[in-house]
Amino acid sequence: MEEWYHYALLIIVGFAVGFINTLAGGGSLLSLPVLIFLGLPSNVANGTNRVAIVIQTAIATAGFKSKGVSTFPFNVYLGVSAFLGSIIGANIAVDIKGDTFNKILSMVMMAVVLIIIFKPKIKIADLEERLTGKYLWVGIIAFFFFGIYGGFINAGLGFIMILFLHYVNHMNLVRANVTKVAVVFIYMLSALAVFVLNDKVNWKIGLILAIGNGTGAWFASRISVNKGDGFIKMFLIVMVVIMSIKLWFFN
C-alpha cells in the first residue's frame, strides 16, 4: 500500500466483489489474489478479506430489507448452524496443493452450471416454501458443513447455498439469495473472530476494501429484487463459468 492507486484498486475491486457476491458468489476468487498482489501473506489476505465480507453482507441484508424481502427467522437458524461450522473451518489447516485444490473447486463450479441449466424447473408459484420440519433440519445440517468450508476459504460457496435453498427448500432465487447473504453475515462473524485472535487481519486494507464491497452489495441487493429470478439465474451461470475457467487455467 505504498502507492495512491493501490487504494483506488482496492475500492474498484471491492465494488466488483460486493456486486458479484451479493448476486451469486465467487467474488473472493477475485479479491484474494489482489490482496496477495498488494503484499499480504495468503493467510492474512484470507483474514483481511473477511472484514470486507462482513460489511458487505450487513449492507446487502439492509438493502434487501429496504425492498421488503426477508426470510427471518429461517435465515437465523441456518446462520447459527453455519456459525458453529465456521469456527471449525477457520481453524483447520488443510495440507493440499493449491493447484489441486483449484482444479477440484473448478469441477464443482462446472457441476453447478450443469445443475442450473439442466435441472427441471421448479414452478415456485405451484409450490410452497419448505422451511419447517424435516426440511429445516436438513438445512441446519447442510449449513453446518457449508459453514466449515466458509470458515476455511469461502470462495464459491454462494453458488452452492443458492442452489440448495432453491431445490431443497423451494425458495425462488431472489429469496434464496436474501437468505444466503444473511447466513454469510452470521457465520462470517465467527470466522473473522478466529483470524483476529490469530493476528491475521490487516484492518487498514480490509476497511478500504470494504468501502467497495459495501457499495457494490447495496446496488446489487436492490437490482436483484427489481430484476427477479431470470436475471439472477443468468448472472449465476455467467459467473460460475468465469470462475471455473479462472480456477482451472489461471492459478
PDB file of C-alpha atoms in Angstrom:
ATOM      1  CA  MET A   1       0.000   0.000   0.000  1.00  0.00           C
ATOM      2  CA  GLU A   2       2.781   2.403  -0.935  1.00  0.00           C
ATOM      3  CA  GLU A   3       1.069   3.984  -3.964  1.00  0.00           C
ATOM      4  CA  TRP A   4      -2.152   6.002  -4.145  1.00  0.00           C
ATOM      5  CA  TYR A   5      -3.548   3.795  -6.891  1.00  0.00           C
ATOM      6  CA  HIS A   6      -3.458   0.807  -4.546  1.00  0.00           C
ATOM      7  CA  TYR A   7      -6.315   2.415  -2.607  1.00  0.00           C
ATOM      8  CA  ALA A   8      -8.278   3.037  -5.802  1.00  0.00           C
ATOM      9  CA  LEU A   9      -7.638  -0.547  -6.907  1.00  0.00           C
ATOM     10  CA  LEU A  10      -8.979  -1.908  -3.625  1.00  0.00           C
ATOM     11  CA  ILE A  11     -12.187   0.128  -3.847  1.00  0.00           C
ATOM     12  CA  ILE A  12     -12.806  -0.765  -7.508  1.00  0.00           C
ATOM     13  CA  VAL A  13     -12.120  -4.457  -6.916  1.00  0.00           C
ATOM     14  CA  GLY A  14     -14.206  -4.316  -3.758  1.00  0.00           C
ATOM     15  CA  PHE A  15     -17.173  -2.886  -5.660  1.00  0.00           C
ATOM     16  CA  ALA A  16     -16.987  -5.711  -8.209  1.00  0.00           C
ATOM     17  CA  VAL A  17     -16.611  -8.325  -5.472  1.00  0.00           C
ATOM     18  CA  GLY A  18     -19.515  -6.948  -3.428  1.00  0.00           C
ATOM     19  CA  PHE A  19     -21.736  -6.919  -6.509  1.00  0.00           C
ATOM     20  CA  ILE A  20     -20.738 -10.449  -7.543  1.00  0.00           C
ATOM     21  CA  ASN A  21     -21.029 -11.916  -4.055  1.00  0.00           C
ATOM     22  CA  THR A  22     -24.448 -10.415  -3.451  1.00  0.00           C
ATOM     23  CA  LEU A  23     -25.944 -11.636  -6.726  1.00  0.00           C
ATOM     24  CA  ALA A  24     -24.205 -15.006  -6.902  1.00  0.00           C
ATOM     25  CA  GLY A  25     -20.882 -15.812  -5.233  1.00  0.00           C
ATOM     26  CA  GLY A  26     -17.222 -16.380  -6.006  1.00  0.00           C
ATOM     27  CA  GLY A  27     -16.071 -12.807  -5.505  1.00  0.00           C
ATOM     28  CA  SER A  28     -13.305 -13.881  -3.145  1.00  0.00           C
ATOM     29  CA  LEU A  29     -11.619 -15.573  -6.096  1.00  0.00           C
ATOM     30  CA  LEU A  30     -11.025 -12.022  -7.324  1.00  0.00           C
ATOM     31  CA  SER A  31     -10.262 -10.204  -4.069  1.00  0.00           C
ATOM     32  CA  LEU A  32      -7.847 -12.758  -2.577  1.00  0.00           C
ATOM     33  CA  PRO A  33      -5.320 -12.592  -5.471  1.00  0.00           C
ATOM     34  CA  VAL A  34      -5.448  -8.782  -5.355  1.00  0.00           C
ATOM     35  CA  LEU A  35      -4.732  -8.745  -1.619  1.00  0.00           C
ATOM     36  CA  ILE A  36      -1.801 -11.114  -2.130  1.00  0.00           C
ATOM     37  CA  PHE A  37      -0.581  -8.932  -5.015  1.00  0.00           C
ATOM     38  CA  LEU A  38      -0.526  -5.995  -2.604  1.00  0.00           C
ATOM     39  CA  GLY A  39       1.916  -7.894  -0.410  1.00  0.00           C
ATOM     40  CA  LEU A  40      -0.230  -9.674   2.170  1.00  0.00           C
ATOM     41  CA  PRO A  41       0.685 -13.261   3.115  1.00  0.00           C
ATOM     42  CA  SER A  42      -2.028 -15.659   1.947  1.00  0.00           C
ATOM     43  CA  ASN A  43      -3.376 -16.338   5.449  1.00  0.00           C
ATOM     44  CA  VAL A  44      -3.501 -12.604   6.232  1.00  0.00           C
ATOM     45  CA  ALA A  45      -5.191 -11.960   2.874  1.00  0.00           C
ATOM     46  CA  ASN A  46      -7.771 -14.606   3.783  1.00  0.00           C
ATOM     47  CA  GLY A  47      -8.413 -12.981   7.157  1.00  0.00           C
ATOM     48  CA  THR A  48      -8.427  -9.428   5.795  1.00  0.00           C
ATOM     49  CA  ASN A  49     -10.954 -10.376   3.135  1.00  0.00           C
ATOM     50  CA  ARG A  50     -13.379 -11.335   5.918  1.00  0.00           C
ATOM     51  CA  VAL A  51     -13.563  -7.736   7.127  1.00  0.00           C
ATOM     52  CA  ALA A  52     -14.954  -6.627   3.767  1.00  0.00           C
ATOM     53  CA  ILE A  53     -17.334  -9.595   3.557  1.00  0.00           C
ATOM     54  CA  VAL A  54     -18.859  -8.884   6.978  1.00  0.00           C
ATOM     55  CA  ILE A  55     -19.561  -5.273   5.999  1.00  0.00           C
ATOM     56  CA  GLN A  56     -20.695  -6.292   2.515  1.00  0.00           C
ATOM     57  CA  THR A  57     -23.247  -8.813   3.789  1.00  0.00           C
ATOM     58  CA  ALA A  58     -24.529  -6.461   6.500  1.00  0.00           C
ATOM     59  CA  ILE A  59     -25.202  -3.750   3.895  1.00  0.00           C
ATOM     60  CA  ALA A  60     -26.691  -6.230   1.399  1.00  0.00           C
ATOM     61  CA  THR A  61     -29.059  -7.553   4.064  1.00  0.00           C
ATOM     62  CA  ALA A  62     -30.148  -3.984   4.819  1.00  0.00           C
ATOM     63  CA  GLY A  63     -30.612  -3.374   1.094  1.00  0.00           C
ATOM     64  CA  PHE A  64     -32.832  -6.421   0.702  1.00  0.00           C
ATOM     65  CA  LYS A  65     -34.828  -5.475   3.783  1.00  0.00           C
ATOM     66  CA  SER A  66     -35.367  -1.971   2.416  1.00  0.00           C
ATOM     67  CA  LYS A  67     -37.051  -3.671  -0.539  1.00  0.00           C
ATOM     68  CA  GLY A  68     -39.287  -5.641   1.823  1.00  0.00           C
ATOM     69  CA  VAL A  69     -37.566  -9.019   1.339  1.00  0.00           C
ATOM     70  CA  SER A  70     -36.563 -11.024   4.419  1.00  0.00           C
ATOM     71  CA  THR A  71     -36.536 -14.721   5.384  1.00  0.00           C
ATOM     72  CA  PHE A  72     -36.317 -14.273   9.159  1.00  0.00           C
ATOM     73  CA  PRO A  73     -36.211 -16.450  11.282  1.00  0.00           C
ATOM     74  CA  PHE A  74     -35.281 -19.234   8.838  1.00  0.00           C
ATOM     75  CA  ASN A  75     -32.054 -17.450   7.903  1.00  0.00           C
ATOM     76  CA  VAL A  76     -31.065 -17.183  11.567  1.00  0.00           C
ATOM     77  CA  TYR A  77     -31.488 -20.917  12.173  1.00  0.00           C
ATOM     78  CA  LEU A  78     -29.224 -21.705   9.223  1.00  0.00           C
ATOM     79  CA  GLY A  79     -26.856 -18.902  10.166  1.00  0.00           C
ATOM     80  CA  VAL A  80     -26.306 -20.167  13.698  1.00  0.00           C
ATOM     81  CA  SER A  81     -25.536 -23.653  12.380  1.00  0.00           C
ATOM     82  CA  ALA A  82     -23.092 -22.251   9.832  1.00  0.00           C
ATOM     83  CA  PHE A  83     -21.611 -20.018  12.559  1.00  0.00           C
ATOM     84  CA  LEU A  84     -20.584 -23.103  14.540  1.00  0.00           C
ATOM     85  CA  GLY A  85     -19.185 -24.822  11.457  1.00  0.00           C
ATOM     86  CA  SER A  86     -17.268 -21.704  10.518  1.00  0.00           C
ATOM     87  CA  ILE A  87     -15.331 -21.791  13.775  1.00  0.00           C
ATOM     88  CA  ILE A  88     -14.062 -25.245  12.830  1.00  0.00           C
ATOM     89  CA  GLY A  89     -13.285 -24.263   9.249  1.00  0.00           C
ATOM     90  CA  ALA A  90     -11.339 -21.141  10.206  1.00  0.00           C
ATOM     91  CA  ASN A  91      -9.128 -23.233  12.491  1.00  0.00           C
ATOM     92  CA  ILE A  92      -8.432 -26.001  10.009  1.00  0.00           C
ATOM     93  CA  ALA A  93      -5.072 -26.151   8.266  1.00  0.00           C
ATOM     94  CA  VAL A  94      -5.600 -28.177   5.129  1.00  0.00           C
ATOM     95  CA  ASP A  95      -2.464 -29.729   3.625  1.00  0.00           C
ATOM     96  CA  ILE A  96      -3.339 -29.710  -0.050  1.00  0.00           C
ATOM     97  CA  LYS A  97      -1.555 -28.265  -3.054  1.00  0.00           C
ATOM     98  CA  GLY A  98      -3.109 -25.030  -4.227  1.00  0.00           C
ATOM     99  CA  ASP A  99      -3.192 -26.209  -7.839  1.00  0.00           C
ATOM    100  CA  THR A 100      -5.024 -29.414  -6.920  1.00  0.00           C
ATOM    101  CA  PHE A 101      -7.498 -27.534  -4.742  1.00  0.00           C
ATOM    102  CA  ASN A 102      -8.280 -25.054  -7.511  1.00  0.00           C
ATOM    103  CA  LYS A 103      -8.933 -27.803 -10.053  1.00  0.00           C
ATOM    104  CA  ILE A 104     -11.269 -29.633  -7.664  1.00  0.00           C
ATOM    105  CA  LEU A 105     -13.162 -26.419  -6.968  1.00  0.00           C
ATOM    106  CA  SER A 106     -13.329 -25.726 -10.698  1.00  0.00           C
ATOM    107  CA  MET A 107     -15.025 -29.077 -11.295  1.00  0.00           C
ATOM    108  CA  VAL A 108     -17.506 -28.321  -8.511  1.00  0.00           C
ATOM    109  CA  MET A 109     -18.297 -24.975 -10.147  1.00  0.00           C
ATOM    110  CA  MET A 110     -18.899 -26.604 -13.532  1.00  0.00           C
ATOM    111  CA  ALA A 111     -21.213 -29.132 -11.879  1.00  0.00           C
ATOM    112  CA  VAL A 112     -23.147 -26.173 -10.504  1.00  0.00           C
ATOM    113  CA  VAL A 113     -23.533 -24.787 -14.037  1.00  0.00           C
ATOM    114  CA  LEU A 114     -24.947 -28.101 -15.270  1.00  0.00           C
ATOM    115  CA  ILE A 115     -27.416 -28.187 -12.383  1.00  0.00           C
ATOM    116  CA  ILE A 116     -28.544 -24.631 -13.113  1.00  0.00           C
ATOM    117  CA  ILE A 117     -29.009 -25.356 -16.821  1.00  0.00           C
ATOM    118  CA  PHE A 118     -30.457 -28.870 -16.849  1.00  0.00           C
ATOM    119  CA  LYS A 119     -32.286 -29.260 -13.532  1.00  0.00           C
ATOM    120  CA  PRO A 120     -36.041 -29.399 -14.164  1.00  0.00           C
ATOM    121  CA  LYS A 121     -37.560 -26.030 -13.440  1.00  0.00           C
ATOM    122  CA  ILE A 122     -39.423 -25.702 -10.177  1.00  0.00           C
ATOM    123  CA  LYS A 123     -42.742 -23.915 -10.556  1.00  0.00           C
ATOM    124  CA  ILE A 124     -42.454 -21.886  -7.400  1.00  0.00           C
ATOM    125  CA  ALA A 125     -45.946 -20.480  -7.893  1.00  0.00           C
ATOM    126  CA  ASP A 126     -47.353 -24.006  -7.534  1.00  0.00           C
ATOM    127  CA  LEU A 127     -45.265 -24.993  -4.528  1.00  0.00           C
ATOM    128  CA  GLU A 128     -44.957 -23.735  -1.004  1.00  0.00           C
ATOM    129  CA  GLU A 129     -41.572 -22.990   0.519  1.00  0.00           C
ATOM    130  CA  ARG A 130     -40.350 -25.825   2.728  1.00  0.00           C
ATOM    131  CA  LEU A 131     -38.872 -24.034   5.739  1.00  0.00           C
ATOM    132  CA  THR A 132     -40.059 -26.160   8.652  1.00  0.00           C
ATOM    133  CA  GLY A 133     -39.968 -29.754   9.881  1.00  0.00           C
ATOM    134  CA  LYS A 134     -37.518 -32.133   8.245  1.00  0.00           C
ATOM    135  CA  TYR A 135     -36.559 -29.570   5.594  1.00  0.00           C
ATOM    136  CA  LEU A 136     -35.479 -27.135   8.285  1.00  0.00           C
ATOM    137  CA  TRP A 137     -33.337 -29.817   9.921  1.00  0.00           C
ATOM    138  CA  VAL A 138     -31.829 -30.878   6.598  1.00  0.00           C
ATOM    139  CA  GLY A 139     -30.922 -27.242   6.043  1.00  0.00           C
ATOM    140  CA  ILE A 140     -29.419 -26.848   9.503  1.00  0.00           C
ATOM    141  CA  ILE A 141     -27.205 -29.918   8.997  1.00  0.00           C
ATOM    142  CA  ALA A 142     -26.163 -28.918   5.481  1.00  0.00           C
ATOM    143  CA  PHE A 143     -25.338 -25.367   6.511  1.00  0.00           C
ATOM    144  CA  PHE A 144     -23.142 -26.593   9.349  1.00  0.00           C
ATOM    145  CA  PHE A 145     -20.890 -28.161   6.712  1.00  0.00           C
ATOM    146  CA  PHE A 146     -21.234 -25.144   4.439  1.00  0.00           C
ATOM    147  CA  GLY A 147     -20.019 -23.134   7.418  1.00  0.00           C
ATOM    148  CA  ILE A 148     -16.907 -25.294   7.756  1.00  0.00           C
ATOM    149  CA  TYR A 149     -15.956 -24.546   4.163  1.00  0.00           C
ATOM    150  CA  GLY A 150     -16.969 -20.916   4.541  1.00  0.00           C
ATOM    151  CA  GLY A 151     -14.721 -20.545   7.565  1.00  0.00           C
ATOM    152  CA  PHE A 152     -11.862 -22.134   5.664  1.00  0.00           C
ATOM    153  CA  ILE A 153     -11.877 -20.066   2.475  1.00  0.00           C
ATOM    154  CA  ASN A 154     -15.500 -19.237   1.496  1.00  0.00           C
ATOM    155  CA  ALA A 155     -14.779 -18.758  -2.238  1.00  0.00           C
ATOM    156  CA  GLY A 156     -17.567 -20.113  -4.446  1.00  0.00           C
ATOM    157  CA  LEU A 157     -19.841 -21.188  -1.595  1.00  0.00           C
ATOM    158  CA  GLY A 158     -22.580 -18.723  -2.501  1.00  0.00           C
ATOM    159  CA  PHE A 159     -23.419 -20.697  -5.651  1.00  0.00           C
ATOM    160  CA  ILE A 160     -23.946 -23.896  -3.683  1.00  0.00           C
ATOM    161  CA  MET A 161     -26.077 -22.258  -0.996  1.00  0.00           C
ATOM    162  CA  ILE A 162     -28.396 -20.623  -3.528  1.00  0.00           C
ATOM    163  CA  LEU A 163     -28.958 -23.906  -5.367  1.00  0.00           C
ATOM    164  CA  PHE A 164     -29.532 -25.795  -2.120  1.00  0.00           C
ATOM    165  CA  LEU A 165     -32.150 -23.305  -0.940  1.00  0.00           C
ATOM    166  CA  HIS A 166     -33.808 -23.273  -4.350  1.00  0.00           C
ATOM    167  CA  TYR A 167     -34.095 -27.023  -4.887  1.00  0.00           C
ATOM    168  CA  VAL A 168     -34.393 -28.306  -1.309  1.00  0.00           C
ATOM    169  CA  ASN A 169     -36.377 -25.519   0.347  1.00  0.00           C
ATOM    170  CA  HIS A 170     -38.224 -24.400  -2.832  1.00  0.00           C
ATOM    171  CA  MET A 171     -37.236 -20.756  -2.447  1.00  0.00           C
ATOM    172  CA  ASN A 172     -37.268 -18.597  -5.528  1.00  0.00           C
ATOM    173  CA  LEU A 173     -33.813 -17.323  -6.464  1.00  0.00           C
ATOM    174  CA  VAL A 174     -34.378 -13.872  -5.000  1.00  0.00           C
ATOM    175  CA  ARG A 175     -35.358 -15.211  -1.573  1.00  0.00           C
ATOM    176  CA  ALA A 176     -32.623 -17.854  -1.716  1.00  0.00           C
ATOM    177  CA  ASN A 177     -30.148 -15.069  -2.378  1.00  0.00           C
ATOM    178  CA  VAL A 178     -31.507 -12.987   0.501  1.00  0.00           C
ATOM    179  CA  THR A 179     -31.159 -15.975   2.827  1.00  0.00           C
ATOM    180  CA  LYS A 180     -27.625 -16.694   1.620  1.00  0.00           C
ATOM    181  CA  VAL A 181     -26.477 -13.133   2.298  1.00  0.00           C
ATOM    182  CA  ALA A 182     -27.854 -13.118   5.853  1.00  0.00           C
ATOM    183  CA  VAL A 183     -26.337 -16.538   6.621  1.00  0.00           C
ATOM    184  CA  VAL A 184     -22.913 -15.453   5.342  1.00  0.00           C
ATOM    185  CA  PHE A 185     -23.056 -12.369   7.565  1.00  0.00           C
ATOM    186  CA  ILE A 186     -23.745 -14.509  10.632  1.00  0.00           C
ATOM    187  CA  TYR A 187     -21.090 -17.180  10.082  1.00  0.00           C
ATOM    188  CA  MET A 188     -18.504 -14.714   8.830  1.00  0.00           C
ATOM    189  CA  LEU A 189     -18.503 -13.071  12.267  1.00  0.00           C
ATOM    190  CA  SER A 190     -17.068 -16.217  13.858  1.00  0.00           C
ATOM    191  CA  ALA A 191     -14.550 -16.759  11.054  1.00  0.00           C
ATOM    192  CA  LEU A 192     -13.346 -13.163  11.320  1.00  0.00           C
ATOM    193  CA  ALA A 193     -13.017 -13.525  15.098  1.00  0.00           C
ATOM    194  CA  VAL A 194     -10.726 -16.534  14.653  1.00  0.00           C
ATOM    195  CA  PHE A 195      -8.483 -14.640  12.225  1.00  0.00           C
ATOM    196  CA  VAL A 196      -8.407 -11.598  14.519  1.00  0.00           C
ATOM    197  CA  LEU A 197      -7.453 -13.704  17.541  1.00  0.00           C
ATOM    198  CA  ASN A 198      -4.612 -15.183  15.500  1.00  0.00           C
ATOM    199  CA  ASP A 199      -3.452 -11.725  14.332  1.00  0.00           C
ATOM    200  CA  LYS A 200      -4.154 -12.489  10.669  1.00  0.00           C
ATOM    201  CA  VAL A 201      -6.085  -9.316   9.746  1.00  0.00           C
ATOM    202  CA  ASN A 202      -4.811  -6.078   8.222  1.00  0.00           C
ATOM    203  CA  TRP A 203      -7.549  -3.696   9.320  1.00  0.00           C
ATOM    204  CA  LYS A 204      -6.491  -0.749   7.165  1.00  0.00           C
ATOM    205  CA  ILE A 205      -6.598  -2.707   3.919  1.00  0.00           C
ATOM    206  CA  GLY A 206      -9.704  -4.620   4.980  1.00  0.00           C
ATOM    207  CA  LEU A 207     -11.704  -1.480   5.711  1.00  0.00           C
ATOM    208  CA  ILE A 208     -10.667   0.200   2.459  1.00  0.00           C
ATOM    209  CA  LEU A 209     -11.700  -2.927   0.541  1.00  0.00           C
ATOM    210  CA  ALA A 210     -14.958  -2.874   2.494  1.00  0.00           C
ATOM    211  CA  ILE A 211     -15.847   0.561   1.090  1.00  0.00           C
ATOM    212  CA  GLY A 212     -16.044  -1.014  -2.345  1.00  0.00           C
ATOM    213  CA  ASN A 213     -17.632  -4.264  -1.162  1.00  0.00           C
ATOM    214  CA  GLY A 214     -20.375  -2.457   0.717  1.00  0.00           C
ATOM    215  CA  THR A 215     -21.206  -0.122  -2.165  1.00  0.00           C
ATOM    216  CA  GLY A 216     -21.352  -2.965  -4.674  1.00  0.00           C
ATOM    217  CA  ALA A 217     -23.523  -5.010  -2.318  1.00  0.00           C
ATOM    218  CA  TRP A 218     -26.034  -2.187  -1.854  1.00  0.00           C
ATOM    219  CA  PHE A 219     -26.524  -1.735  -5.590  1.00  0.00           C
ATOM    220  CA  ALA A 220     -26.707  -5.492  -6.233  1.00  0.00           C
ATOM    221  CA  SER A 221     -29.261  -6.127  -3.476  1.00  0.00           C
ATOM    222  CA  ARG A 222     -31.657  -3.586  -4.942  1.00  0.00           C
ATOM    223  CA  ILE A 223     -31.107  -4.598  -8.567  1.00  0.00           C
ATOM    224  CA  SER A 224     -31.697  -8.299  -7.855  1.00  0.00           C
ATOM    225  CA  VAL A 225     -35.078  -7.650  -6.256  1.00  0.00           C
ATOM    226  CA  ASN A 226     -36.170  -5.451  -9.168  1.00  0.00           C
ATOM    227  CA  LYS A 227     -34.915  -7.812 -11.904  1.00  0.00           C
ATOM    228  CA  GLY A 228     -36.138 -11.068 -10.354  1.00  0.00           C
ATOM    229  CA  ASP A 229     -35.217 -14.730 -10.842  1.00  0.00           C
ATOM    230  CA  GLY A 230     -34.324 -14.629 -14.542  1.00  0.00           C
ATOM    231  CA  PHE A 231     -31.636 -12.019 -14.011  1.00  0.00           C
ATOM    232  CA  ILE A 232     -30.102 -13.895 -11.074  1.00  0.00           C
ATOM    233  CA  LYS A 233     -30.130 -17.203 -12.981  1.00  0.00           C
ATOM    234  CA  MET A 234     -28.237 -15.704 -15.940  1.00  0.00           C
ATOM    235  CA  PHE A 235     -25.780 -13.962 -13.621  1.00  0.00           C
ATOM    236  CA  LEU A 236     -25.178 -17.230 -11.761  1.00  0.00           C
ATOM    237  CA  ILE A 237     -24.409 -19.117 -14.967  1.00  0.00           C
ATOM    238  CA  VAL A 238     -22.032 -16.450 -16.289  1.00  0.00           C
ATOM    239  CA  MET A 239     -20.143 -16.105 -13.016  1.00  0.00           C
ATOM    240  CA  VAL A 240     -19.806 -19.861 -12.424  1.00  0.00           C
ATOM    241  CA  VAL A 241     -18.371 -20.356 -15.919  1.00  0.00           C
ATOM    242  CA  ILE A 242     -15.907 -17.471 -15.469  1.00  0.00           C
ATOM    243  CA  MET A 243     -14.790 -18.696 -12.035  1.00  0.00           C
ATOM    244  CA  SER A 244     -14.372 -22.277 -13.291  1.00  0.00           C
ATOM    245  CA  ILE A 245     -12.170 -21.192 -16.196  1.00  0.00           C
ATOM    246  CA  LYS A 246     -10.137 -18.979 -13.893  1.00  0.00           C
ATOM    247  CA  LEU A 247      -9.584 -21.789 -11.379  1.00  0.00           C
ATOM    248  CA  TRP A 248      -8.649 -24.387 -13.990  1.00  0.00           C
ATOM    249  CA  PHE A 249      -6.348 -22.406 -16.247  1.00  0.00           C
ATOM    250  CA  PHE A 250      -5.131 -19.393 -14.217  1.00  0.00           C
ATOM    251  CA  ASN A 251      -3.951 -20.436 -10.748  1.00  0.00           C
TER     252      ASN A 251
END
